[in-house]
mmCIF file of C-alpha atoms and ligand atoms in Angstrom:
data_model
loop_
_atom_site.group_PDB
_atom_site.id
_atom_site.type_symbol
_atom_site.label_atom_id
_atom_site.label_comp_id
_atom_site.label_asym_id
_atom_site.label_seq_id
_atom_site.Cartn_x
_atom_site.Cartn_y
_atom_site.Cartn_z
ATOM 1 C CA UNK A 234 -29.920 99.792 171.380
ATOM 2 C CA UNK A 235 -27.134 97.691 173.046
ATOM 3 C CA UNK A 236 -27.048 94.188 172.377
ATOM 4 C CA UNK A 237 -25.709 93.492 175.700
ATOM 5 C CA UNK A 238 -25.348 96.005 178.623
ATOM 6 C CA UNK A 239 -21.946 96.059 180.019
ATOM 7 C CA UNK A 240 -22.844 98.809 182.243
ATOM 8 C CA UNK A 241 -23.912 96.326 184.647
ATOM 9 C CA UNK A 242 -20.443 95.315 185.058
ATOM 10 C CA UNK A 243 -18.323 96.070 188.418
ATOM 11 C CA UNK A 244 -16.365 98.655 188.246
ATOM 12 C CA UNK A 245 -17.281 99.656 184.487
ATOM 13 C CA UNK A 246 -19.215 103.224 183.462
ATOM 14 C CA UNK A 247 -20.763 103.807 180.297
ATOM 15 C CA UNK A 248 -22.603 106.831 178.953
ATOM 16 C CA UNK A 249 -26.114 106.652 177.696
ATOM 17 C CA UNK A 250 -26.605 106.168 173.807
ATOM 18 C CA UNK A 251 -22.980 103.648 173.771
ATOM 19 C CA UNK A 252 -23.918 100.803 171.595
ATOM 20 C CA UNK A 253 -22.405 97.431 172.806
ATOM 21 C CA UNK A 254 -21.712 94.261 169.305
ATOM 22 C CA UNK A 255 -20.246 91.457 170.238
ATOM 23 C CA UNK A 256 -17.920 89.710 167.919
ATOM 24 C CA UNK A 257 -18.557 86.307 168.983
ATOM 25 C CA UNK A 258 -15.332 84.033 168.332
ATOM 26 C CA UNK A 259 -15.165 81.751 171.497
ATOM 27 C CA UNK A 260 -12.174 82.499 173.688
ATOM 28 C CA UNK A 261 -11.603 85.649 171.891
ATOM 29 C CA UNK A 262 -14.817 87.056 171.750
ATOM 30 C CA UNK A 263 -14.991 90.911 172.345
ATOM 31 C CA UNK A 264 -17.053 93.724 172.332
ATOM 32 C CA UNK A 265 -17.384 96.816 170.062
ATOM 33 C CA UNK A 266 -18.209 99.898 171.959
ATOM 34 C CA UNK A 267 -19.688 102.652 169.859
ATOM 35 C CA UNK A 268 -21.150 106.134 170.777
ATOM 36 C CA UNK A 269 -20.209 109.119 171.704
ATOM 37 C CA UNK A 270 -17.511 109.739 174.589
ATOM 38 C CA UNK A 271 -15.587 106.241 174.613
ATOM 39 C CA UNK A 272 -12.272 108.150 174.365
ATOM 40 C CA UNK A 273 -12.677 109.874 177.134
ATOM 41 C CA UNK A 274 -13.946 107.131 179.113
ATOM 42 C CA UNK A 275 -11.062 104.607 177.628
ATOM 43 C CA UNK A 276 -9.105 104.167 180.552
ATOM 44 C CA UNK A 277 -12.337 102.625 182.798
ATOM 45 C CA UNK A 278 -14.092 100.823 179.594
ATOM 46 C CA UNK A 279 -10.988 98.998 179.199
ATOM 47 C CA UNK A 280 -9.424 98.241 182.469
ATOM 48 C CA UNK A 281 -13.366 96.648 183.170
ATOM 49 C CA UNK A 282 -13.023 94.149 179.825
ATOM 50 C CA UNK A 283 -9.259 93.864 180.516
ATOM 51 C CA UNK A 284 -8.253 94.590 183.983
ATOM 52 C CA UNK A 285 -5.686 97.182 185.220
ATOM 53 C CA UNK A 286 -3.064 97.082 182.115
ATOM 54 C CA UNK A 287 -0.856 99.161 181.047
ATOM 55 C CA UNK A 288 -1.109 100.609 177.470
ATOM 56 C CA UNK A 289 0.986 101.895 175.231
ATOM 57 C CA UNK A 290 -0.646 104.352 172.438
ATOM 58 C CA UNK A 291 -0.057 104.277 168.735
ATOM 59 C CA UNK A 292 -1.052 107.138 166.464
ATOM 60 C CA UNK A 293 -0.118 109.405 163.729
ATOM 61 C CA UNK A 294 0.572 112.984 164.029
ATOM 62 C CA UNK A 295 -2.549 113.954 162.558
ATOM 63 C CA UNK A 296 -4.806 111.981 164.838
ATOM 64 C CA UNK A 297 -2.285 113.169 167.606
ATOM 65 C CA UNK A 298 -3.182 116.799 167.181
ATOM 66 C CA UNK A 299 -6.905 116.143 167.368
ATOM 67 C CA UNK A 300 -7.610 113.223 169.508
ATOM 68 C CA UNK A 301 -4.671 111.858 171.448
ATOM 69 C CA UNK A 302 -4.837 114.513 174.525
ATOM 70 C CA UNK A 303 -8.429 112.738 175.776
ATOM 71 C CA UNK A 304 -6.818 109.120 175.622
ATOM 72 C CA UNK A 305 -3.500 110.523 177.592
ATOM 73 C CA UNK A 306 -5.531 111.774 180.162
ATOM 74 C CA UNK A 307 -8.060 109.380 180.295
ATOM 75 C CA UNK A 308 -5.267 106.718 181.059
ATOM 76 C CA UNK A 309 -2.868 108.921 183.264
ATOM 77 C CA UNK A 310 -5.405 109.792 185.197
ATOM 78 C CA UNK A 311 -6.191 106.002 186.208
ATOM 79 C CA UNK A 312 -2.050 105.689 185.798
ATOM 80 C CA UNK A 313 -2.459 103.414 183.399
ATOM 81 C CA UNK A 314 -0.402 105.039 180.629
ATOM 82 C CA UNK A 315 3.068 103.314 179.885
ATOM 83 C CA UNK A 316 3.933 105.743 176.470
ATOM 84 C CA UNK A 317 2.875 106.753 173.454
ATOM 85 C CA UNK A 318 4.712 106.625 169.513
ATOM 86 C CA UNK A 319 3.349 108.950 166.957
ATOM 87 C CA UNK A 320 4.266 107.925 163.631
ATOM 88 C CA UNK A 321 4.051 109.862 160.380
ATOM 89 C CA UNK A 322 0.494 109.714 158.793
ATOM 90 C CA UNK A 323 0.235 107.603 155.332
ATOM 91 C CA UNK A 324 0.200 104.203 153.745
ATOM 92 C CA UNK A 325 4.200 104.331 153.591
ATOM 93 C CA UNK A 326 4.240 103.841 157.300
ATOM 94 C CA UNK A 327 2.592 100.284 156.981
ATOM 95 C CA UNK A 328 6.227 98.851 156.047
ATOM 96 C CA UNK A 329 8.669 96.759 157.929
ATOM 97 C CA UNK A 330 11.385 99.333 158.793
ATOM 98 C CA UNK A 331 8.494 101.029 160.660
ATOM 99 C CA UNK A 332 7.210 97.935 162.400
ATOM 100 C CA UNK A 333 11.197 97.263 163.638
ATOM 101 C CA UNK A 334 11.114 100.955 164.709
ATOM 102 C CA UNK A 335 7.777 100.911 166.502
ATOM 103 C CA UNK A 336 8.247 97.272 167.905
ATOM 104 C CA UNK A 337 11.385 98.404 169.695
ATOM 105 C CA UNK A 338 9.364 101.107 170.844
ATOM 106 C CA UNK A 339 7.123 99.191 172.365
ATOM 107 C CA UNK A 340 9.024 97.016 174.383
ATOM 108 C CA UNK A 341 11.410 99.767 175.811
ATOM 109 C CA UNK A 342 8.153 101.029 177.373
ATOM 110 C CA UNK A 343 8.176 98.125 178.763
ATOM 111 C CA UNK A 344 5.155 96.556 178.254
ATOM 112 C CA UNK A 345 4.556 93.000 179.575
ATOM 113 C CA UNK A 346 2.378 90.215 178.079
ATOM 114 C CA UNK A 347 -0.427 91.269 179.893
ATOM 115 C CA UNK A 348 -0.256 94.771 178.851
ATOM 116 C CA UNK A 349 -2.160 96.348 175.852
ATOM 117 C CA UNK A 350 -0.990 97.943 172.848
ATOM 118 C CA UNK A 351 -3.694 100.762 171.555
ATOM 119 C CA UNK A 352 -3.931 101.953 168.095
ATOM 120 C CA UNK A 353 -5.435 105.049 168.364
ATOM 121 C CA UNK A 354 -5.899 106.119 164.135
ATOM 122 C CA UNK A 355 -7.176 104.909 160.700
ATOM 123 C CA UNK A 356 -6.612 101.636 158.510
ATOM 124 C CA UNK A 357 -2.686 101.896 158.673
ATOM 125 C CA UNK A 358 -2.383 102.687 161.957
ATOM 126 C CA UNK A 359 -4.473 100.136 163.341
ATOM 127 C CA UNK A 360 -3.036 97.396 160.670
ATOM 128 C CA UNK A 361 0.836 97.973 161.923
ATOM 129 C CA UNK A 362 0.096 98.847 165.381
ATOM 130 C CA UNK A 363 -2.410 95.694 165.637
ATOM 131 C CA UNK A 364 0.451 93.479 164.028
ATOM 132 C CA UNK A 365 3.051 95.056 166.416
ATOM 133 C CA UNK A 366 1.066 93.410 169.202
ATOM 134 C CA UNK A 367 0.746 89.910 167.587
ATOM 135 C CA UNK A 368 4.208 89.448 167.189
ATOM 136 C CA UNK A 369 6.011 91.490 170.663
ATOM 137 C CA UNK A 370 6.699 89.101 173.466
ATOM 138 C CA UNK A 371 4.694 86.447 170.745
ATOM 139 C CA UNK A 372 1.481 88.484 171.133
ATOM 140 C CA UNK A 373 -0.047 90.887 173.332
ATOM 141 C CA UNK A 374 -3.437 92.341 173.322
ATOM 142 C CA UNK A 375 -4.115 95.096 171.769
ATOM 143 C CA UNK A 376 -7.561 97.757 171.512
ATOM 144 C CA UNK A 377 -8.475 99.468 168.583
ATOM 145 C CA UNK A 378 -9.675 103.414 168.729
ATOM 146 C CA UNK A 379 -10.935 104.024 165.130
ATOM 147 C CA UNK A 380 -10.801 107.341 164.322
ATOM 148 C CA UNK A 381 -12.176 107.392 160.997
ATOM 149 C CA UNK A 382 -15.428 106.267 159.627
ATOM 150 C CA UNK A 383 -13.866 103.541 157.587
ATOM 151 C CA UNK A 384 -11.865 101.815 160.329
ATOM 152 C CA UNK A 385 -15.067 102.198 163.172
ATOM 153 C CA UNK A 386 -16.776 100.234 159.870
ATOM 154 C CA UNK A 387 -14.281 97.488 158.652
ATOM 155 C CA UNK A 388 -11.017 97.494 159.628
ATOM 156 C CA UNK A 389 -11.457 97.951 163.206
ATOM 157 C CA UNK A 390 -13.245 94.909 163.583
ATOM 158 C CA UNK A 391 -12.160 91.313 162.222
ATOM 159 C CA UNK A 392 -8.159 91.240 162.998
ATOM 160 C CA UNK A 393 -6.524 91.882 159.673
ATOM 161 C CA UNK A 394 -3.331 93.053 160.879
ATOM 162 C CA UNK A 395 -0.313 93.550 158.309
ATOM 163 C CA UNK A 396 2.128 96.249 156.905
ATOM 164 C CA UNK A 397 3.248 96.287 152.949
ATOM 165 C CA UNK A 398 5.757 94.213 151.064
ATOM 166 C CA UNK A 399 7.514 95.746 148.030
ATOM 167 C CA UNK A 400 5.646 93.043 146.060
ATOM 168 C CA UNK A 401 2.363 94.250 147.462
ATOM 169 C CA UNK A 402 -0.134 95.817 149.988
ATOM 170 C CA UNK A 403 -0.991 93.549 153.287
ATOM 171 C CA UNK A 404 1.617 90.876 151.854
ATOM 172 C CA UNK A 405 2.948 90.363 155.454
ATOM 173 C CA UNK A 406 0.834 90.391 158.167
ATOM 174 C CA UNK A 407 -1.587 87.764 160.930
ATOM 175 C CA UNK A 408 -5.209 87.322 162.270
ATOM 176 C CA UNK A 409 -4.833 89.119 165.829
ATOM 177 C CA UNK A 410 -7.923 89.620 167.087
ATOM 178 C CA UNK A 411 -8.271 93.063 169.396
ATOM 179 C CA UNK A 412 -9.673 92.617 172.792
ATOM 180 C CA UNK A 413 -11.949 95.162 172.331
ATOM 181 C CA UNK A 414 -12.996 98.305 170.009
ATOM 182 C CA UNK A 415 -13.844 101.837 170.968
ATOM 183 C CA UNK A 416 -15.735 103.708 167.958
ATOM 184 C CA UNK A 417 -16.310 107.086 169.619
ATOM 185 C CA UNK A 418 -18.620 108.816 167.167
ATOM 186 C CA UNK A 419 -18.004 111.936 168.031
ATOM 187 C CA UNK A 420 -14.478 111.910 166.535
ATOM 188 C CA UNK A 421 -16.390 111.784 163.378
ATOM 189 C CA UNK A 422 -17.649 115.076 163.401
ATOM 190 C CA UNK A 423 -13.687 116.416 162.600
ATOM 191 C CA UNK A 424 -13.865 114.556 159.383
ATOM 192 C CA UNK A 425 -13.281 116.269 156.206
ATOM 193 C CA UNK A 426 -16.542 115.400 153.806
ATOM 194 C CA UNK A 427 -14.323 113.725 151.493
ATOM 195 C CA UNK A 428 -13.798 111.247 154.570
ATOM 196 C CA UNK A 429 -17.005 110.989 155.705
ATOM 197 C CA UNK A 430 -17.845 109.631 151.841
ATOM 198 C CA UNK A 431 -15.092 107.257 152.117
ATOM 199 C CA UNK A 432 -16.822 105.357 154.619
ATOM 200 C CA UNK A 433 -20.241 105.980 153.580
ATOM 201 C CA UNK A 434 -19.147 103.671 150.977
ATOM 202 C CA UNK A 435 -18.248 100.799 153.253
ATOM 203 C CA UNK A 436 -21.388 101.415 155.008
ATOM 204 C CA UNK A 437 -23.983 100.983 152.214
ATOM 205 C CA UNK A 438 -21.841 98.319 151.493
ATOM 206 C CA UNK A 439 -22.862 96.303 153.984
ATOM 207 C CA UNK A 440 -26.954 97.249 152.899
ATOM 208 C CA UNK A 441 -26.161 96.028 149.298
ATOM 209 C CA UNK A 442 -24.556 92.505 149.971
ATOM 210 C CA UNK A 443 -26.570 91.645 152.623
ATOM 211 C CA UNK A 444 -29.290 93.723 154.039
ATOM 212 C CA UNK A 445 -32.011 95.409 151.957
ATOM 213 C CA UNK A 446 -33.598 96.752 155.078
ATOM 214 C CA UNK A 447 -30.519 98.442 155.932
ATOM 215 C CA UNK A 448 -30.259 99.655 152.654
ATOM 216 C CA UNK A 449 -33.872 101.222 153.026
ATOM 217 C CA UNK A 450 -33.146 102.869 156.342
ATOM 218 C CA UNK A 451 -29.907 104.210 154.610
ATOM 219 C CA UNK A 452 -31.929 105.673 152.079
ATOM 220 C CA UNK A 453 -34.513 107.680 154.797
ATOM 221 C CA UNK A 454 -30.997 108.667 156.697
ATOM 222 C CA UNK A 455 -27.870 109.462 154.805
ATOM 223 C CA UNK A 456 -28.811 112.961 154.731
ATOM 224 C CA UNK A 457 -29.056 113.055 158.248
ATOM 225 C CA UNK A 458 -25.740 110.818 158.629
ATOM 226 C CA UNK A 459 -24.103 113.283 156.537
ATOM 227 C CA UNK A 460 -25.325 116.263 158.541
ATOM 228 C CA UNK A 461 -23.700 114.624 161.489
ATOM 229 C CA UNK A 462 -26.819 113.941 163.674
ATOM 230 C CA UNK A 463 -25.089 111.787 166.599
ATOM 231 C CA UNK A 464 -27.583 109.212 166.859
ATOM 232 C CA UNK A 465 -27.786 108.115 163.384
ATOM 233 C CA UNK A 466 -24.231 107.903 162.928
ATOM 234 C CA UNK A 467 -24.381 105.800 165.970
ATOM 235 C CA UNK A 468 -27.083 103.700 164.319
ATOM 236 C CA UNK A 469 -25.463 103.615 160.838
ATOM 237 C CA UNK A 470 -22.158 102.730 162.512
ATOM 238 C CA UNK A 471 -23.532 99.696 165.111
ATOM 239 C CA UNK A 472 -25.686 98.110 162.163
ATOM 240 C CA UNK A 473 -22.748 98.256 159.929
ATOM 241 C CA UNK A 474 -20.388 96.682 163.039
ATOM 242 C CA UNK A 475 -22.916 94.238 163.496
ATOM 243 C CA UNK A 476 -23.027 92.781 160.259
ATOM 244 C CA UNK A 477 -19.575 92.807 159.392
ATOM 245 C CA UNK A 478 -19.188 90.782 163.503
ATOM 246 C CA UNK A 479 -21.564 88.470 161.922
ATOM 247 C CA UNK A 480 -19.369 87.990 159.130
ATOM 248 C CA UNK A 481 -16.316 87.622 160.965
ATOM 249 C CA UNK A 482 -17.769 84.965 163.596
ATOM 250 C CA UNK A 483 -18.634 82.821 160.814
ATOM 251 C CA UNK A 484 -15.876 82.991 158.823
ATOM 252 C CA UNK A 485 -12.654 84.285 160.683
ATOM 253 C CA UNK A 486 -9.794 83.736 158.225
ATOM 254 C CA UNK A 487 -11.738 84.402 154.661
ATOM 255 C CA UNK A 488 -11.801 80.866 153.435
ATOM 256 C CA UNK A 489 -15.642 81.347 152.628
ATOM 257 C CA UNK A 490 -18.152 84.186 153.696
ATOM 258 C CA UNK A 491 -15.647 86.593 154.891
ATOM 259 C CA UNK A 492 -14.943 87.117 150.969
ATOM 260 C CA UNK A 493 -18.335 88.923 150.396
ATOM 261 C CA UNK A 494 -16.754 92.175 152.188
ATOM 262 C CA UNK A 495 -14.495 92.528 149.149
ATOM 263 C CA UNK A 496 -17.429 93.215 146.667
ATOM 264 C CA UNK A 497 -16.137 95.874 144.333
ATOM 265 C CA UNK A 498 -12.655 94.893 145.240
ATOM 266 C CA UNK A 499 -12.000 92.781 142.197
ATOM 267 C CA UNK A 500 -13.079 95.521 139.961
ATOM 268 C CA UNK A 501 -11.008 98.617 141.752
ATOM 269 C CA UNK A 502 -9.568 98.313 145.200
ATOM 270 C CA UNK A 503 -8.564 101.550 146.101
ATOM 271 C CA UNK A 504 -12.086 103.287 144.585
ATOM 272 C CA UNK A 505 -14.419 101.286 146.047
ATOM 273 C CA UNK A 506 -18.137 102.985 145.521
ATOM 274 C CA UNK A 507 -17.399 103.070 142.129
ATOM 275 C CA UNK A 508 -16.052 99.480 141.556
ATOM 276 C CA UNK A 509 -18.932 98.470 143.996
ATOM 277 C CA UNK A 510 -21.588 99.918 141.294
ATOM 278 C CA UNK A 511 -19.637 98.463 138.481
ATOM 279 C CA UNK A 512 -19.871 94.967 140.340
ATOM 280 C CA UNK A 513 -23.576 95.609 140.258
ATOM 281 C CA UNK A 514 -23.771 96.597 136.660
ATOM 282 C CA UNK A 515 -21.856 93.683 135.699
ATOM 283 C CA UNK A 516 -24.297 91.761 137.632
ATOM 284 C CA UNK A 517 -27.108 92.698 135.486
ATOM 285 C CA UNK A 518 -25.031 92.706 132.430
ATOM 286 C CA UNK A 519 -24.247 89.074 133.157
ATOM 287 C CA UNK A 520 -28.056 88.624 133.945
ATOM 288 C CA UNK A 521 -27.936 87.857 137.988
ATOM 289 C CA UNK A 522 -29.822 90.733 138.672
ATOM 290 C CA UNK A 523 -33.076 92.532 137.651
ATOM 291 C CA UNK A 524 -32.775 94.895 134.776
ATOM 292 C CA UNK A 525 -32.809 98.546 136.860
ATOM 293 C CA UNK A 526 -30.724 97.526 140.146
ATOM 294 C CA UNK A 527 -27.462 98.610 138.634
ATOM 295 C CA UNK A 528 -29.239 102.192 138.296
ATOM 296 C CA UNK A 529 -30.382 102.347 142.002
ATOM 297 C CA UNK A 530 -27.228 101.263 142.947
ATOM 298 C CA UNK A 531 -25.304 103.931 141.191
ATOM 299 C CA UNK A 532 -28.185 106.902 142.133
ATOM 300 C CA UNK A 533 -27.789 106.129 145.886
ATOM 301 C CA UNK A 534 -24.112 106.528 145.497
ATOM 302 C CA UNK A 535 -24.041 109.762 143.153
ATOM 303 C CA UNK A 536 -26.696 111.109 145.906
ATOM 304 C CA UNK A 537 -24.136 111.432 148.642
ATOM 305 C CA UNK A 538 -21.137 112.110 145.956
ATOM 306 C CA UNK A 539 -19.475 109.057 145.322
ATOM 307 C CA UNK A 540 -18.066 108.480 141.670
ATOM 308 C CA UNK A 541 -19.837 105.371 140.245
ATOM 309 C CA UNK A 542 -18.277 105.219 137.041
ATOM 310 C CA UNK A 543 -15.010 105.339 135.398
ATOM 311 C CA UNK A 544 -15.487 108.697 133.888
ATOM 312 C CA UNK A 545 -16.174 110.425 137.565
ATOM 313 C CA UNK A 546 -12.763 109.605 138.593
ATOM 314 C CA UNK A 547 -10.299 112.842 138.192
ATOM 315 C CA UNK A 548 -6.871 112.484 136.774
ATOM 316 C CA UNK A 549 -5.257 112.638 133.783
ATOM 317 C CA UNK A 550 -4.933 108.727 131.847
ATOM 318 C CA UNK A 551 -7.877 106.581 132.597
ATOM 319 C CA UNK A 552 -6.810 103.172 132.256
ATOM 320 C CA UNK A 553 -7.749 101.185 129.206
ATOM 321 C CA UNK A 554 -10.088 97.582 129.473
ATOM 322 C CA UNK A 555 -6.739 95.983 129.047
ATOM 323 C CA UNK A 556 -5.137 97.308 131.606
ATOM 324 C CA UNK A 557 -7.928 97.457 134.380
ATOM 325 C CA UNK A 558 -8.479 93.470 133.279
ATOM 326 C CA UNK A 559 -4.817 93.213 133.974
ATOM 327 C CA UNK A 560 -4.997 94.645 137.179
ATOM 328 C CA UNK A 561 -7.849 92.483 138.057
ATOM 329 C CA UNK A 562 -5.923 89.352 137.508
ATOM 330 C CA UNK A 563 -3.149 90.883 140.144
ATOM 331 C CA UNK A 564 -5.649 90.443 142.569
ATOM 332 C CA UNK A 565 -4.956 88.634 145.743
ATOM 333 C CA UNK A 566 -8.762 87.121 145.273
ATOM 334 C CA UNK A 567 -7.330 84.534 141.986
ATOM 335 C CA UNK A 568 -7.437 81.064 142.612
ATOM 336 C CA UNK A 569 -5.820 78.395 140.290
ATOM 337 C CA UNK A 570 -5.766 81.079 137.582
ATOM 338 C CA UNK A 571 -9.490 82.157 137.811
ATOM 339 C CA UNK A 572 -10.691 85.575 139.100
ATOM 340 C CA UNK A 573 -13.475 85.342 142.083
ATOM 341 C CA UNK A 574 -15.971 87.760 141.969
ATOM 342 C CA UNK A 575 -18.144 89.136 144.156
ATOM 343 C CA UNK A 576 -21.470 89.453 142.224
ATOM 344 C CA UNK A 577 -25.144 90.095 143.195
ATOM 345 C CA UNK A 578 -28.767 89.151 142.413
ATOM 346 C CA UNK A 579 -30.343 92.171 143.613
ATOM 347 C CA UNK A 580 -29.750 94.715 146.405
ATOM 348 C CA UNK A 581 -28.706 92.645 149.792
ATOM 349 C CA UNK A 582 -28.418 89.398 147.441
ATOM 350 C CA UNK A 583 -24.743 89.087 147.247
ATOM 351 C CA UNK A 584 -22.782 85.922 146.548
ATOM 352 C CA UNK A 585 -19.137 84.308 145.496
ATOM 353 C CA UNK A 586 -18.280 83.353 141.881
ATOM 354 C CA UNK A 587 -15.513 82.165 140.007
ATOM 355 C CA UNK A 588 -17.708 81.021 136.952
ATOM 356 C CA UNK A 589 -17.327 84.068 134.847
ATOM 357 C CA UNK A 590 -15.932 83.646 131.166
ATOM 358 C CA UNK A 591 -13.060 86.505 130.514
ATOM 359 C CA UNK A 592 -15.223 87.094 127.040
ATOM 360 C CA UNK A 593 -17.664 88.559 128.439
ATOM 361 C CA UNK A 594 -15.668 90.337 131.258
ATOM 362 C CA UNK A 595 -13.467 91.865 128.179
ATOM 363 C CA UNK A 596 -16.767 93.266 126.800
ATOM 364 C CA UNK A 597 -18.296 94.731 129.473
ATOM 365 C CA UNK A 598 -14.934 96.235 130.525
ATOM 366 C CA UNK A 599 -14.422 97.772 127.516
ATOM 367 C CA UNK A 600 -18.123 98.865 127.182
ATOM 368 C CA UNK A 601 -17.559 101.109 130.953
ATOM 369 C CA UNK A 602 -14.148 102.425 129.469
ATOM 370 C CA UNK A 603 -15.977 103.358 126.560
ATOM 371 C CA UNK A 604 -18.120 106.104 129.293
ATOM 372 C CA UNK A 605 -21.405 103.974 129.374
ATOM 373 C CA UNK A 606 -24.238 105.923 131.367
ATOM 374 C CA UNK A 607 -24.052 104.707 135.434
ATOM 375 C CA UNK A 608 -26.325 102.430 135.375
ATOM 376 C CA UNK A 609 -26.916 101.078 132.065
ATOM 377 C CA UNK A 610 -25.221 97.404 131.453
HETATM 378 N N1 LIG B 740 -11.964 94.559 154.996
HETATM 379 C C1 LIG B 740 -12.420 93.273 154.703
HETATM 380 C C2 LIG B 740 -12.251 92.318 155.840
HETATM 381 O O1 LIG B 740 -11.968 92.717 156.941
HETATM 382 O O2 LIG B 740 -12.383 91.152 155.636
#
């Protein structure tokens, strides 16, 4: 299952059924450890990738309550623990009065430039803690512990680091690398269902832009994913590492490949499964893919209870074609004026567009507003 076995390494122990990806990017090349028990065994997996560092822990109270004893005692024991912050959970903590605040923090634990900051959490605690550590003593390494399916996934990996601007999400922020990711899957049998689906969607996300045979196995397994069986989380976690590594090794900063992650993004950031089927539908609409692919698409997704179309998401107002074409042209992904898009030609077929004429995006939109069956273009 490992891609490389780091167990032969001095001085470093790893449990059977840990998955080892590389994220091959030269001189800052690392690994991705996933299975179950890396928390635990923190303080020795890292100290044999990074030698005997100090580390200061970042977390939220949330992930404090469930996870953070393990980690504490994992690096006290080996006396390796120099502090830890616990912020409050939720996006509003990605901002610059808490980076000042936790920056501070950091240094008055006195962490050197060879120590190691950890972010022990989700997608905002690993995006301010990991841009905490590019910027203290002008960068220090730091080690991501994804707690949730969606950061072991994505934003673990790939070294998008950033906190909010009032004039947008991830305004201000750097490419800071970790040194090197524990995914313990067994944290991920604590997560609420609802979070579970949230980064189901990521994963069959990387099936549909880029691997049909993933896509396939997904199909035989979700149920089994979603009944927490350890090893095919494991799997469905390492395969989805793997490809986004891949990704990131070619394209590090997003100036070409790296912009195929953001499928679905254009069409609704923040509810991705069902923007991700509408990129699909609009796909087929626009004649790039196969009359019926929009309707897999969208059944694979309902299957595991993911909304895949406008009308399955709860709250009072939808938003009108105007608006949601408005909001797609505040997207961070426009270029001289022209949206890109992130389009398909059949499952595991995705590519990068800007030639798309707003007539016929107009239509379609208003077409979904207008409650079209999933599926249907
Ligand atoms: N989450 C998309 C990326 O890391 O590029």
């Amino acid at each position: 299952m490992s891609d490389t076995d780091p167990s032969s390494r001095p001085g470093s122990r790893q449990r059977p059924g840990v998955a080892s990806v590389p994220v091959e990017l030269a001189e800052r090349r690392y690994e991705v450890l996933i299975g179950p028990g890396v928390l635990q065994d923190a303080a020795q997996l890292i100290e044999s990738r990074l030698g005997p560092v100090r580390c200061g822990i970042v977390t939220d109270r949330n992930v404090a309550a469930r996870h953070l004893v393990p980690l504490e005692t994992s690096l006290q024991a080996a006396r390796r623990h120099a502090g830890t912050i616990v912020l409050e959970p939720g996006e509003a903590t990605k901002s610059m009065a808490r980076l000042a605040e936790l920056t501070d923090g950091l240094l008055e634990m006195g962490l050197e430039r060879s120590d190691v900051v950890i972010a022990l959490g989700g997608g905002v605690i690993g995006d301010l803690a990991g841009f905490a550590a590019s910027v203290i003593r002008r960068g220090v390494r730091y080690v991501q512990i994804p707690t949730s399916l969606l950061a072991q996934v994505d934003s673990s990996v790939g070294g998008k680091t950033a906190v909010n601007s009032r004039l947008g999400k991830n305004l201000i922020g750097a490419f800071h690398q970790p040194a090197l990711v524990l995914a313990d899957t067994d944290v991920l049998s604590t997560l609420p269902a609802r979070e579970l689906r949230a980064g189901y969607a990521e994963v069959v996300k990387y099936g549909l832009l880029g691997d049909r045979e993933f896509y396939n196995w997904l199909e035989v397994h979700r149920a089994s994913l979603f009944g927490n069986d350890a090893s095919i989380l494991t799997e469905a976690v390492r395969r989805s590492v793997a490809a986004k590594a891949a990704i990131v090794a070619r394209d590090e900063t997003e100036t070409g490949d790296r912009m195929l992650l953001n499928l679905g993004h254009t069409f609704g950031h923040a509810l991705e499964a069902w923007a991700v089927a509408q990129a699909f539908r609009f796909s087929e609409a626009m004649g790039f893919a196969p009359v019926g692919t929009a309707a897999e698409v969208s059944r694979h997704l309902s299957s595991v209870g993911l909304p895949t179309c406008v009308s399955d998401i709860p709250g009072p107002g939808r938003p009108t074609a105007a608006e949601l074409v408005h909001l797609m042209g505040q997207d961070k992904k426009v270029r001289a004026g022209r949206l890109t898009f992130i389009l398909a030609r059949g499952i595991g077929e995705a590519f990068i567009t800007r030639e798309v004429e707003m007539d016929r995006l107009v239509d379609f939109m208003e077409r979904e507003v207008g409650g079209q069956e999933a599926g249907a273009a």
